[in-house]
């Protein structure tokens, strides 16, 4: 084999838990290190090591991404009471993803991996639809109350600078009912808009943004205005040069239209809309194991990972010595996403080309009929289809990768 490809700047690696930790190691050993000469800035986010360091390792990892710009992350356990017992943890530490997202002020973009022999639920879709979900406000941080009977509901805003309080009538309740009050922050909406435009420019895809602005004339229309202003002030020319567009439309219209497009855009959505629509896109596109996820910070930092968790059930089977057939596609694409971005930032086209080749080898493996159990259920039935185990799948990809690189 020829000499290894040099990755110029260290890549920040965050190791994880359970079945994904096992696959992660295999991916490194069989698909990456045989071909790459790369320095890794390694952070072990294994739940026990997070516990040992009082979770400092998670913050250290986020700071490393701030320093170098690109990180790749394995799936990690978010501890709950069961996990605290299972691993005898000091406490139920916060979700590492939440900690990292807060430190990078990032937005999460999820994009399905499409293969030729698994047809999306929507026949028109040929290219992946990426969802960008705002991660602040709406019903996730709302105020709710039960109104016991007839009466008046008012809200009062008291300015911090000592100005006159502003009182508004919400509703004169004729009888019992319920109330929900949502809020959002100008800075958070702007960060979200920036992250969306950053991502779209990086991927060279159009941005669709949709809200219910015709009905919600301050809240949803407020989002629309923040996006419009941000776009006009900072992105219009860059988008024009890249040949991509920003398009706002009413959410009803977006839902109807998206079914008839061939895909290939970023669909930016408010927190609740994104929660719902991302599950629809995931289901229509196949399996959770085929969904990639990238955290994009408005400061230009990127963190790539798989959208799925640690695949706990498969791990317990593995511990019992039973055979597993876990799918490493999204983990592989986390690495290729990170390597491609690293190569772009470093100006090393050979690193970008390696990421492309590895992705092509992985896709070709599934398209040749060699796949894990989750995909076998979804793929077109062909006589060449063959279910392989966790390691067998990575070995098959390694075989295809070697052929592509040698040939
Ligand atoms: P999960 O790990 O995503 O797995 C749920 C189910 O989806 C699995 O049991 C499996 O179904 C299927 N699946 C997911 N990924 C797969 C893959 N790569 N190959 C084959 N099948 C796959 O979710 P979970 O079991 O609810 O969560 C386990 C742990 O992950 C939790 O501790 C949670 O905190 C953590 N988590 C972490 C992240 C993250 O780090 N980003 C995200 C979500 C959850 P079958 O059992 O039917 O085969
Ligand atoms: Mg959801």
Short mmCIF file of C-alpha atoms and ligand atoms in Angstrom, two decimals:
data_model
loop_
_atom_site.label_atom_id
_atom_site.label_comp_id
_atom_site.label_asym_id
_atom_site.label_seq_id
_atom_site.Cartn_x
_atom_site.Cartn_y
_atom_site.Cartn_z
CA UNK A 1 0.00 0.00 0.00
CA UNK A 2 1.11 3.55 -0.73
CA UNK A 3 1.95 6.04 2.00
CA UNK A 4 -0.71 7.23 4.44
CA UNK A 5 -2.69 10.43 3.94
CA UNK A 6 -1.67 13.18 6.35
CA UNK A 7 -4.39 14.98 8.30
CA UNK A 8 -2.81 18.35 9.05
CA UNK A 9 -4.67 19.58 12.14
CA UNK A 10 -5.59 17.30 15.06
CA UNK A 11 -9.13 15.99 14.98
CA UNK A 12 -10.99 16.08 18.29
CA UNK A 13 -12.29 12.61 19.10
CA UNK A 14 -14.90 11.87 21.78
CA UNK A 15 -15.20 8.20 22.61
CA UNK A 16 -18.46 6.83 23.96
CA UNK A 17 -20.40 3.96 25.45
CA UNK A 18 -21.73 0.44 24.94
CA UNK A 19 -22.23 -1.01 21.45
CA UNK A 20 -21.24 2.19 19.69
CA UNK A 21 -17.92 2.23 21.59
CA UNK A 22 -17.18 -1.23 20.23
CA UNK A 23 -18.10 -0.28 16.66
CA UNK A 24 -16.21 3.02 16.99
CA UNK A 25 -12.97 1.16 17.77
CA UNK A 26 -13.47 -1.23 14.83
CA UNK A 27 -14.08 1.69 12.48
CA UNK A 28 -10.84 3.33 13.60
CA UNK A 29 -8.82 0.10 13.38
CA UNK A 30 -10.17 -1.20 10.09
CA UNK A 31 -11.26 1.84 8.08
CA UNK A 32 -9.28 4.87 9.24
CA UNK A 33 -5.85 4.26 10.74
CA UNK A 34 -4.68 1.90 7.96
CA UNK A 35 -4.95 4.87 5.56
CA UNK A 36 -4.58 8.03 7.63
CA UNK A 37 -1.68 9.61 9.45
CA UNK A 38 -3.65 11.74 11.89
CA UNK A 39 -3.19 13.29 15.28
CA UNK A 40 -6.16 12.78 17.53
CA UNK A 41 -7.01 14.99 20.47
CA UNK A 42 -8.76 12.23 22.41
CA UNK A 43 -11.46 12.63 25.09
CA UNK A 44 -12.94 9.56 26.68
CA UNK A 45 -16.62 10.31 27.34
CA UNK A 46 -17.28 6.80 28.64
CA UNK A 47 -19.84 7.32 31.39
CA UNK A 48 -17.45 6.03 34.04
CA UNK A 49 -14.71 8.41 32.97
CA UNK A 50 -17.15 11.33 32.96
CA UNK A 51 -18.00 10.31 36.51
CA UNK A 52 -14.34 10.00 37.54
CA UNK A 53 -13.62 13.51 36.25
CA UNK A 54 -16.85 15.02 37.64
CA UNK A 55 -17.79 15.51 33.99
CA UNK A 56 -14.86 17.87 33.38
CA UNK A 57 -13.83 15.72 30.42
CA UNK A 58 -16.98 16.77 28.55
CA UNK A 59 -16.24 20.46 28.98
CA UNK A 60 -12.59 19.82 28.02
CA UNK A 61 -13.77 18.14 24.81
CA UNK A 62 -16.01 21.10 23.96
CA UNK A 63 -13.09 23.48 24.53
CA UNK A 64 -10.93 21.36 22.23
CA UNK A 65 -13.56 21.74 19.49
CA UNK A 66 -13.45 25.50 20.07
CA UNK A 67 -9.68 25.33 19.66
CA UNK A 68 -9.40 23.07 16.59
CA UNK A 69 -12.81 23.59 14.97
CA UNK A 70 -13.81 19.99 14.23
CA UNK A 71 -14.78 17.09 16.49
CA UNK A 72 -16.25 13.61 16.01
CA UNK A 73 -18.32 12.01 18.74
CA UNK A 74 -19.39 8.48 19.54
CA UNK A 75 -22.81 7.96 21.16
CA UNK A 76 -22.85 8.34 24.93
CA UNK A 77 -25.11 7.32 27.78
CA UNK A 78 -27.16 10.12 29.28
CA UNK A 79 -27.36 8.82 32.85
CA UNK A 80 -30.72 8.30 34.53
CA UNK A 81 -31.37 6.54 37.85
CA UNK A 82 -30.92 3.08 36.29
CA UNK A 83 -27.56 4.07 34.85
CA UNK A 84 -26.43 5.60 38.15
CA UNK A 85 -26.96 2.15 39.74
CA UNK A 86 -25.59 0.18 36.79
CA UNK A 87 -22.29 2.09 36.74
CA UNK A 88 -22.29 3.22 40.41
CA UNK A 89 -22.05 6.86 39.41
CA UNK A 90 -21.78 9.78 41.82
CA UNK A 91 -24.85 11.35 40.21
CA UNK A 92 -26.94 11.48 37.04
CA UNK A 93 -24.64 13.77 35.07
CA UNK A 94 -26.14 16.00 32.39
CA UNK A 95 -26.38 14.88 28.78
CA UNK A 96 -22.93 15.38 27.21
CA UNK A 97 -24.65 16.51 24.03
CA UNK A 98 -26.50 19.17 25.97
CA UNK A 99 -23.28 20.37 27.63
CA UNK A 100 -21.39 20.53 24.34
CA UNK A 101 -24.28 22.21 22.53
CA UNK A 102 -24.49 24.88 25.21
CA UNK A 103 -20.73 25.55 25.10
CA UNK A 104 -20.65 25.79 21.30
CA UNK A 105 -24.03 27.61 21.04
CA UNK A 106 -24.77 25.13 18.30
CA UNK A 107 -27.69 23.93 16.22
CA UNK A 108 -28.11 20.25 15.35
CA UNK A 109 -28.61 19.24 11.71
CA UNK A 110 -29.80 15.73 10.91
CA UNK A 111 -29.42 14.20 7.50
CA UNK A 112 -30.34 10.67 6.36
CA UNK A 113 -27.89 8.46 4.47
CA UNK A 114 -29.63 7.28 1.30
CA UNK A 115 -28.77 4.04 -0.49
CA UNK A 116 -30.07 2.89 -3.88
CA UNK A 117 -31.75 -0.28 -2.63
CA UNK A 118 -33.73 1.35 0.19
CA UNK A 119 -36.43 3.59 -1.26
CA UNK A 120 -37.59 6.56 0.85
CA UNK A 121 -41.23 6.49 1.99
CA UNK A 122 -41.86 9.46 -0.32
CA UNK A 123 -41.19 8.35 -3.89
CA UNK A 124 -40.21 11.82 -5.15
CA UNK A 125 -37.30 12.13 -2.70
CA UNK A 126 -33.98 11.47 -4.41
CA UNK A 127 -31.65 13.55 -2.23
CA UNK A 128 -31.48 13.71 1.56
CA UNK A 129 -33.56 16.34 3.33
CA UNK A 130 -31.64 17.83 6.25
CA UNK A 131 -33.56 19.12 9.25
CA UNK A 132 -32.22 22.03 11.30
CA UNK A 133 -34.07 22.23 14.58
CA UNK A 134 -33.88 25.26 16.82
CA UNK A 135 -32.88 24.02 20.26
CA UNK A 136 -34.35 26.75 22.43
CA UNK A 137 -37.77 27.84 23.69
CA UNK A 138 -41.26 26.96 22.47
CA UNK A 139 -43.10 24.32 24.50
CA UNK A 140 -39.81 22.96 25.91
CA UNK A 141 -39.41 26.01 28.09
CA UNK A 142 -42.96 27.26 28.40
CA UNK A 143 -45.34 28.36 31.11
CA UNK A 144 -48.52 26.37 31.58
CA UNK A 145 -51.41 26.53 33.97
CA UNK A 146 -54.82 25.09 34.48
CA UNK A 147 -57.53 27.69 34.81
CA UNK A 148 -60.06 26.48 37.40
CA UNK A 149 -63.05 28.54 36.27
CA UNK A 150 -64.25 31.87 34.90
CA UNK A 151 -61.81 34.76 35.35
CA UNK A 152 -59.32 37.08 33.70
CA UNK A 153 -55.79 36.10 32.64
CA UNK A 154 -53.26 38.89 32.26
CA UNK A 155 -49.50 39.02 31.71
CA UNK A 156 -47.25 41.71 33.11
CA UNK A 157 -43.81 42.55 31.74
CA UNK A 158 -41.67 44.48 34.20
CA UNK A 159 -38.61 46.06 32.55
CA UNK A 160 -35.33 45.40 34.37
CA UNK A 161 -34.28 49.03 33.82
CA UNK A 162 -37.07 50.33 36.05
CA UNK A 163 -39.38 51.41 33.22
CA UNK A 164 -43.15 51.25 33.52
CA UNK A 165 -44.60 47.72 33.66
CA UNK A 166 -46.63 46.66 30.64
CA UNK A 167 -49.85 44.74 31.32
CA UNK A 168 -51.74 42.83 28.62
CA UNK A 169 -55.02 40.98 28.68
CA UNK A 170 -54.55 37.37 27.55
CA UNK A 171 -58.09 36.09 27.88
CA UNK A 172 -61.32 36.62 29.75
CA UNK A 173 -62.10 33.02 30.58
CA UNK A 174 -65.85 32.29 30.50
CA UNK A 175 -65.18 28.99 32.31
CA UNK A 176 -62.42 26.51 33.18
CA UNK A 177 -59.59 26.00 30.67
CA UNK A 178 -55.85 25.69 30.11
CA UNK A 179 -53.04 28.12 29.27
CA UNK A 180 -49.67 27.91 27.55
CA UNK A 181 -47.18 30.76 27.15
CA UNK A 182 -44.10 30.38 24.96
CA UNK A 183 -41.14 32.67 24.69
CA UNK A 184 -37.96 33.00 22.70
CA UNK A 185 -34.84 35.15 22.70
CA UNK A 186 -33.64 37.41 19.92
CA UNK A 187 -30.03 36.22 20.38
CA UNK A 188 -31.01 32.57 20.23
CA UNK A 189 -33.08 33.03 17.08
CA UNK A 190 -30.19 34.88 15.45
CA UNK A 191 -27.70 32.15 16.43
CA UNK A 192 -30.06 29.60 14.96
CA UNK A 193 -30.34 31.55 11.70
CA UNK A 194 -26.54 31.88 11.53
CA UNK A 195 -25.99 28.19 12.16
CA UNK A 196 -28.49 27.33 9.40
CA UNK A 197 -26.85 29.65 6.87
CA UNK A 198 -23.39 28.41 7.89
CA UNK A 199 -24.43 24.79 7.42
CA UNK A 200 -26.15 25.41 4.08
CA UNK A 201 -23.15 27.26 2.70
CA UNK A 202 -20.85 24.50 3.91
CA UNK A 203 -23.02 21.85 2.19
CA UNK A 204 -23.97 24.09 -0.77
CA UNK A 205 -27.69 23.45 -0.40
CA UNK A 206 -30.76 25.72 -0.33
CA UNK A 207 -32.36 26.75 2.96
CA UNK A 208 -36.10 26.52 3.51
CA UNK A 209 -37.50 28.11 6.63
CA UNK A 210 -41.13 27.87 7.56
CA UNK A 211 -43.28 29.11 10.43
CA UNK A 212 -46.96 29.90 10.96
CA UNK A 213 -46.31 33.61 10.43
CA UNK A 214 -49.76 34.40 9.02
CA UNK A 215 -51.45 33.48 12.30
CA UNK A 216 -48.72 34.18 14.82
CA UNK A 217 -47.90 37.75 13.89
CA UNK A 218 -45.33 38.46 16.63
CA UNK A 219 -43.85 35.09 17.59
CA UNK A 220 -43.65 33.16 14.32
CA UNK A 221 -43.37 36.30 12.24
CA UNK A 222 -40.58 37.37 14.64
CA UNK A 223 -38.60 34.30 13.64
CA UNK A 224 -39.21 35.05 9.97
CA UNK A 225 -37.97 38.62 10.40
CA UNK A 226 -34.82 37.59 12.27
CA UNK A 227 -33.96 35.13 9.47
CA UNK A 228 -34.69 37.70 6.77
CA UNK A 229 -32.55 40.36 8.42
CA UNK A 230 -29.66 37.99 9.12
CA UNK A 231 -29.77 36.73 5.54
CA UNK A 232 -29.92 40.17 3.93
CA UNK A 233 -27.12 41.56 6.12
CA UNK A 234 -24.63 38.70 6.12
CA UNK A 235 -25.40 35.90 3.65
CA UNK A 236 -27.12 37.13 0.50
CA UNK A 237 -23.95 37.67 -1.53
CA UNK A 238 -22.24 34.51 -0.29
CA UNK A 239 -25.32 32.46 -1.18
CA UNK A 240 -25.47 34.03 -4.65
CA UNK A 241 -21.81 33.20 -5.25
CA UNK A 242 -22.41 29.59 -4.14
CA UNK A 243 -25.52 29.36 -6.36
CA UNK A 244 -27.85 28.53 -3.47
CA UNK A 245 -31.05 30.17 -2.20
CA UNK A 246 -32.88 31.12 0.95
CA UNK A 247 -36.62 30.58 0.79
CA UNK A 248 -39.24 31.37 3.45
CA UNK A 249 -42.74 30.01 3.27
CA UNK A 250 -45.71 29.29 5.51
CA UNK A 251 -45.23 25.95 7.24
CA UNK A 252 -48.39 24.46 5.68
CA UNK A 253 -47.04 25.33 2.26
CA UNK A 254 -43.61 23.88 3.10
CA UNK A 255 -45.12 20.57 4.21
CA UNK A 256 -47.19 20.30 1.04
CA UNK A 257 -44.32 21.27 -1.24
CA UNK A 258 -41.64 19.13 0.35
CA UNK A 259 -43.56 15.97 -0.59
CA UNK A 260 -43.22 16.90 -4.26
CA UNK A 261 -39.58 17.98 -4.35
CA UNK A 262 -36.63 15.70 -4.92
CA UNK A 263 -35.13 16.81 -1.60
CA UNK A 264 -31.60 18.04 -1.13
CA UNK A 265 -32.36 21.12 0.97
CA UNK A 266 -31.93 22.20 4.57
CA UNK A 267 -35.33 22.63 6.20
CA UNK A 268 -34.97 24.94 9.18
CA UNK A 269 -37.68 24.60 11.81
CA UNK A 270 -38.62 25.99 15.19
CA UNK A 271 -38.03 23.74 18.18
CA UNK A 272 -41.38 21.95 18.26
CA UNK A 273 -41.81 21.78 14.48
CA UNK A 274 -38.29 20.35 14.16
CA UNK A 275 -38.93 17.76 16.85
CA UNK A 276 -41.95 16.44 14.96
CA UNK A 277 -40.67 16.78 11.39
CA UNK A 278 -37.28 15.19 12.11
CA UNK A 279 -39.02 12.01 13.21
CA UNK A 280 -41.10 12.05 10.04
CA UNK A 281 -38.03 12.48 7.83
CA UNK A 282 -36.14 9.78 9.77
CA UNK A 283 -38.94 7.28 9.42
CA UNK A 284 -39.55 8.08 5.75
CA UNK A 285 -35.85 7.69 5.03
CA UNK A 286 -35.35 4.28 6.61
CA UNK A 287 -33.66 3.60 9.90
CA UNK A 288 -32.28 5.55 12.83
CA UNK A 289 -28.99 3.79 12.12
CA UNK A 290 -28.85 5.68 8.80
CA UNK A 291 -29.23 9.18 10.27
CA UNK A 292 -26.25 11.47 10.69
CA UNK A 293 -26.11 14.46 12.94
CA UNK A 294 -23.86 17.50 13.05
CA UNK A 295 -23.74 20.29 15.58
CA UNK A 296 -22.88 23.56 13.85
CA UNK A 297 -21.89 26.56 15.89
CA UNK A 298 -22.41 30.10 14.58
CA UNK A 299 -18.69 30.57 15.32
CA UNK A 300 -17.78 28.00 12.67
CA UNK A 301 -17.15 24.94 14.91
CA UNK A 302 -18.45 21.54 13.89
CA UNK A 303 -19.17 18.33 15.81
CA UNK A 304 -20.20 15.21 13.88
CA UNK A 305 -21.98 12.17 15.31
CA UNK A 306 -24.57 9.50 14.63
CA UNK A 307 -28.15 10.45 15.51
CA UNK A 308 -28.76 7.16 17.33
CA UNK A 309 -27.83 6.21 20.89
CA UNK A 310 -25.48 3.58 22.27
CA UNK A 311 -27.65 0.65 21.07
CA UNK A 312 -27.90 -0.69 24.61
CA UNK A 313 -29.94 -3.81 23.78
CA UNK A 314 -27.37 -5.03 21.27
CA UNK A 315 -24.60 -4.37 23.78
CA UNK A 316 -26.22 -6.57 26.42
CA UNK A 317 -26.50 -9.35 23.82
CA UNK A 318 -22.84 -8.83 22.95
CA UNK A 319 -21.87 -9.06 26.64
CA UNK A 320 -23.71 -12.39 26.86
CA UNK A 321 -21.60 -13.65 23.96
CA UNK A 322 -24.51 -13.59 21.50
CA UNK A 323 -23.99 -12.45 17.92
CA UNK A 324 -25.08 -8.88 17.07
CA UNK A 325 -25.84 -7.21 13.78
CA UNK A 326 -25.47 -3.53 14.63
CA UNK A 327 -25.19 -0.97 11.88
CA UNK A 328 -22.10 1.27 11.89
CA UNK A 329 -23.10 3.45 8.90
CA UNK A 330 -23.95 6.60 10.85
CA UNK A 331 -20.78 6.24 12.97
CA UNK A 332 -18.68 5.91 9.82
CA UNK A 333 -20.39 8.97 8.37
CA UNK A 334 -19.62 10.89 11.57
CA UNK A 335 -15.92 10.26 10.87
CA UNK A 336 -16.17 11.05 7.15
CA UNK A 337 -18.13 14.23 7.90
CA UNK A 338 -15.44 15.34 10.35
CA UNK A 339 -12.58 14.39 8.04
CA UNK A 340 -14.14 16.14 5.06
CA UNK A 341 -14.62 19.33 7.07
CA UNK A 342 -11.06 19.04 8.46
CA UNK A 343 -9.74 18.65 4.91
CA UNK A 344 -11.74 21.66 3.70
CA UNK A 345 -10.50 23.86 6.53
CA UNK A 346 -6.91 22.66 6.18
CA UNK A 347 -6.90 22.86 2.37
CA UNK A 348 -6.00 19.17 2.03
CA UNK A 349 -8.08 17.79 -0.86
CA UNK A 350 -6.62 14.29 -0.38
CA UNK A 351 -8.32 14.11 3.05
CA UNK A 352 -11.63 15.20 1.49
CA UNK A 353 -11.15 12.58 -1.23
CA UNK A 354 -10.52 9.88 1.36
CA UNK A 355 -13.79 10.78 3.14
CA UNK A 356 -15.62 10.56 -0.20
CA UNK A 357 -14.04 7.19 -0.98
CA UNK A 358 -14.90 5.71 2.41
CA UNK A 359 -18.51 6.86 2.07
CA UNK A 360 -18.69 5.40 -1.42
CA UNK A 361 -17.30 2.08 -0.13
CA UNK A 362 -19.87 1.99 2.68
CA UNK A 363 -22.78 2.77 0.33
CA UNK A 364 -21.55 0.24 -2.24
CA UNK A 365 -21.46 -2.43 0.47
CA UNK A 366 -25.15 -2.00 1.31
CA UNK A 367 -26.06 -1.64 -2.36
CA UNK A 368 -24.30 -4.95 -3.10
CA UNK A 369 -26.72 -6.60 -0.65
CA UNK A 370 -24.34 -6.98 2.30
CA UNK A 371 -26.08 -5.39 5.27
CA UNK A 372 -26.99 -5.51 8.94
CA UNK A 373 -30.33 -6.82 10.19
CA UNK A 374 -32.02 -3.43 10.52
CA UNK A 375 -31.47 -2.71 6.82
CA UNK A 376 -32.39 -6.16 5.59
CA UNK A 377 -35.96 -5.46 6.70
CA UNK A 378 -36.11 -2.28 4.61
CA UNK A 379 -34.09 -3.10 1.50
CA UNK A 380 -35.51 -4.26 -1.81
CA UNK A 381 -35.70 -8.04 -1.73
CA UNK A 382 -32.90 -9.38 -3.93
CA UNK A 383 -31.37 -12.88 -4.01
CA UNK A 384 -27.92 -11.38 -3.31
CA UNK A 385 -29.03 -9.88 0.03
CA UNK A 386 -27.00 -11.22 2.92
CA UNK A 387 -27.20 -10.38 6.62
CA UNK A 388 -23.83 -9.93 8.31
CA UNK A 389 -22.83 -9.38 11.92
CA UNK A 390 -21.50 -6.16 13.40
CA UNK A 391 -17.87 -6.87 12.58
CA UNK A 392 -18.65 -8.60 9.28
CA UNK A 393 -20.31 -5.43 8.02
CA UNK A 394 -17.25 -3.30 8.81
CA UNK A 395 -14.98 -5.97 7.28
CA UNK A 396 -17.05 -5.92 4.08
CA UNK A 397 -16.73 -2.12 3.92
CA UNK A 398 -12.98 -2.45 4.58
CA UNK A 399 -12.74 -4.86 1.64
CA UNK A 400 -14.52 -2.43 -0.68
CA UNK A 401 -12.46 0.48 0.59
CA UNK A 402 -9.22 -1.39 -0.07
CA UNK A 403 -10.34 -2.22 -3.61
CA UNK A 404 -11.22 1.43 -4.29
CA UNK A 405 -7.94 2.71 -2.87
CA UNK A 406 -5.70 0.08 -4.50
CA UNK A 407 -7.54 0.12 -7.80
P1 LIG B 1 -30.67 3.76 20.60
O1 LIG B 1 -29.33 3.45 21.13
O2 LIG B 1 -30.74 4.74 19.48
O3 LIG B 1 -31.35 2.40 20.15
C1 LIG B 1 -32.73 2.22 20.02
C2 LIG B 1 -33.01 1.07 19.07
O4 LIG B 1 -32.84 1.51 17.71
C3 LIG B 1 -32.07 -0.10 19.23
O5 LIG B 1 -32.48 -0.97 20.25
C4 LIG B 1 -32.13 -0.71 17.83
O6 LIG B 1 -33.36 -1.41 17.63
C5 LIG B 1 -32.20 0.52 16.94
N1 LIG B 1 -30.86 1.02 16.59
C6 LIG B 1 -30.30 2.22 16.93
N2 LIG B 1 -29.10 2.35 16.40
C7 LIG B 1 -28.85 1.20 15.73
C8 LIG B 1 -27.74 0.72 14.98
N3 LIG B 1 -26.62 1.46 14.83
N4 LIG B 1 -27.81 -0.50 14.41
C9 LIG B 1 -28.92 -1.25 14.54
N5 LIG B 1 -30.00 -0.85 15.24
C10 LIG B 1 -29.97 0.36 15.82
O7 LIG B 1 -31.60 4.34 21.76
P2 LIG B 1 -31.82 3.82 23.27
O8 LIG B 1 -31.63 2.35 23.34
O9 LIG B 1 -33.09 4.43 23.66
O10 LIG B 1 -30.69 4.51 24.11
C11 LIG B 1 -29.52 3.85 24.56
C12 LIG B 1 -28.61 4.89 25.21
O11 LIG B 1 -28.19 5.83 24.26
C13 LIG B 1 -29.25 5.66 26.34
O12 LIG B 1 -28.44 5.55 27.50
C14 LIG B 1 -29.30 7.08 25.86
O13 LIG B 1 -29.02 7.98 26.90
C15 LIG B 1 -28.23 7.13 24.82
N6 LIG B 1 -28.44 8.06 23.71
C16 LIG B 1 -27.36 8.77 23.28
C17 LIG B 1 -27.45 9.61 22.19
C18 LIG B 1 -26.22 10.36 21.75
O14 LIG B 1 -25.16 10.22 22.32
N7 LIG B 1 -26.32 11.15 20.71
C19 LIG B 1 -28.66 9.72 21.50
C20 LIG B 1 -29.76 8.98 21.93
C21 LIG B 1 -29.63 8.14 23.03
P3 LIG B 1 -33.56 -2.99 17.88
O15 LIG B 1 -33.28 -3.23 19.35
O16 LIG B 1 -34.97 -3.19 17.49
O17 LIG B 1 -32.59 -3.73 17.01
MG1 LIG B 2 -39.23 13.84 18.26
#
